[in-house]
């Protein structure tokens, strides 16, 4: 099955990952792509700012391996794009 043809639930199950975590990571990746484009930054420019390769930015933005990308990595990219972040926990309903 092609990775783009797999549902989040199937992906999570196959990786033994949490569906909510994968969804949140995908949301953050979307924010990264949107913000980078709004700021008219190339992947290469963002990568240099972070001290990583353009290929790594491309991999993260493509969503390949989203479940394996840590929140720390995503948060660091967002900080480089001008965001602050905080982690808030709340009791599930």
mmCIF file of C-alpha atoms in Angstrom:
data_model
loop_
_atom_site.group_PDB
_atom_site.id
_atom_site.type_symbol
_atom_site.label_atom_id
_atom_site.label_comp_id
_atom_site.label_asym_id
_atom_site.label_seq_id
_atom_site.Cartn_x
_atom_site.Cartn_y
_atom_site.Cartn_z
ATOM 1 C CA UNK A 1 0.000 0.000 0.000
ATOM 2 C CA UNK A 2 1.373 3.431 -0.919
ATOM 3 C CA UNK A 3 2.020 5.607 2.123
ATOM 4 C CA UNK A 4 -0.257 8.378 0.810
ATOM 5 C CA UNK A 5 -3.081 5.864 0.481
ATOM 6 C CA UNK A 6 -2.965 4.802 4.102
ATOM 7 C CA UNK A 7 -5.225 6.283 6.760
ATOM 8 C CA UNK A 8 -3.837 7.814 9.935
ATOM 9 C CA UNK A 9 -5.409 5.015 11.931
ATOM 10 C CA UNK A 10 -3.754 2.343 9.761
ATOM 11 C CA UNK A 11 -0.424 4.149 9.938
ATOM 12 C CA UNK A 12 -0.604 4.451 13.713
ATOM 13 C CA UNK A 13 -1.525 0.803 14.105
ATOM 14 C CA UNK A 14 1.278 -0.371 11.819
ATOM 15 C CA UNK A 15 3.819 1.715 13.766
ATOM 16 C CA UNK A 16 2.390 1.027 17.204
ATOM 17 C CA UNK A 17 1.908 4.794 17.570
ATOM 18 C CA UNK A 18 -0.817 6.964 19.024
ATOM 19 C CA UNK A 19 -3.320 8.336 16.483
ATOM 20 C CA UNK A 20 -3.691 11.632 18.347
ATOM 21 C CA UNK A 21 0.082 12.115 18.377
ATOM 22 C CA UNK A 22 0.355 11.511 14.637
ATOM 23 C CA UNK A 23 -2.506 13.913 13.913
ATOM 24 C CA UNK A 24 -0.881 16.632 16.021
ATOM 25 C CA UNK A 25 2.471 16.112 14.329
ATOM 26 C CA UNK A 26 0.789 16.366 10.924
ATOM 27 C CA UNK A 27 -0.899 19.593 12.023
ATOM 28 C CA UNK A 28 2.456 21.032 13.083
ATOM 29 C CA UNK A 29 4.066 19.958 9.806
ATOM 30 C CA UNK A 30 1.267 21.755 7.944
ATOM 31 C CA UNK A 31 1.919 24.877 10.007
ATOM 32 C CA UNK A 32 5.630 24.660 9.218
ATOM 33 C CA UNK A 33 5.016 24.413 5.471
ATOM 34 C CA UNK A 34 2.445 27.222 5.500
ATOM 35 C CA UNK A 35 4.616 29.550 7.570
ATOM 36 C CA UNK A 36 7.794 28.861 5.585
ATOM 37 C CA UNK A 37 5.974 29.680 2.351
ATOM 38 C CA UNK A 38 4.326 32.797 3.825
ATOM 39 C CA UNK A 39 7.768 34.030 4.877
ATOM 40 C CA UNK A 40 9.039 33.218 1.375
ATOM 41 C CA UNK A 41 11.799 31.002 2.755
ATOM 42 C CA UNK A 42 13.183 28.143 0.717
ATOM 43 C CA UNK A 43 13.704 24.782 2.350
ATOM 44 C CA UNK A 44 17.450 25.345 1.937
ATOM 45 C CA UNK A 45 17.334 28.703 3.735
ATOM 46 C CA UNK A 46 15.326 27.237 6.612
ATOM 47 C CA UNK A 47 17.690 24.265 6.792
ATOM 48 C CA UNK A 48 20.754 26.551 7.016
ATOM 49 C CA UNK A 49 19.048 28.494 9.798
ATOM 50 C CA UNK A 50 18.575 25.235 11.706
ATOM 51 C CA UNK A 51 21.937 23.674 10.859
ATOM 52 C CA UNK A 52 20.376 20.695 9.095
ATOM 53 C CA UNK A 53 20.120 19.585 5.479
ATOM 54 C CA UNK A 54 17.517 20.745 2.973
ATOM 55 C CA UNK A 55 16.758 17.071 2.387
ATOM 56 C CA UNK A 56 15.739 16.705 6.048
ATOM 57 C CA UNK A 57 13.357 19.673 5.762
ATOM 58 C CA UNK A 58 11.896 18.145 2.584
ATOM 59 C CA UNK A 59 11.445 14.797 4.339
ATOM 60 C CA UNK A 60 9.685 16.396 7.312
ATOM 61 C CA UNK A 61 7.446 18.529 5.097
ATOM 62 C CA UNK A 62 6.509 15.552 2.926
ATOM 63 C CA UNK A 63 5.044 13.752 5.910
ATOM 64 C CA UNK A 64 7.170 10.663 5.322
ATOM 65 C CA UNK A 65 8.066 9.305 8.727
ATOM 66 C CA UNK A 66 5.886 11.817 10.575
ATOM 67 C CA UNK A 67 5.371 9.337 13.394
ATOM 68 C CA UNK A 68 9.131 9.135 13.931
ATOM 69 C CA UNK A 69 9.783 12.895 13.920
ATOM 70 C CA UNK A 70 9.896 14.115 17.498
ATOM 71 C CA UNK A 71 7.923 17.039 18.807
ATOM 72 C CA UNK A 72 11.245 18.651 19.769
ATOM 73 C CA UNK A 73 12.301 18.733 16.116
ATOM 74 C CA UNK A 74 8.972 20.227 15.026
ATOM 75 C CA UNK A 75 9.017 22.789 17.843
ATOM 76 C CA UNK A 76 12.601 23.821 16.980
ATOM 77 C CA UNK A 77 11.599 24.415 13.366
ATOM 78 C CA UNK A 78 8.624 26.489 14.486
ATOM 79 C CA UNK A 79 10.846 28.568 16.791
ATOM 80 C CA UNK A 80 13.156 29.243 13.821
ATOM 81 C CA UNK A 81 10.055 30.431 11.943
ATOM 82 C CA UNK A 82 9.166 32.872 14.738
ATOM 83 C CA UNK A 83 6.758 30.846 16.872
ATOM 84 C CA UNK A 84 6.800 30.320 20.621
ATOM 85 C CA UNK A 85 5.258 27.194 22.011
ATOM 86 C CA UNK A 86 4.041 25.731 25.235
ATOM 87 C CA UNK A 87 2.708 22.346 26.104
ATOM 88 C CA UNK A 88 -0.654 22.285 27.820
ATOM 89 C CA UNK A 89 -2.221 19.178 29.229
ATOM 90 C CA UNK A 90 -5.858 18.729 29.950
ATOM 91 C CA UNK A 91 -7.984 15.931 31.217
ATOM 92 C CA UNK A 92 -9.879 14.119 28.481
ATOM 93 C CA UNK A 93 -13.655 14.493 28.561
#
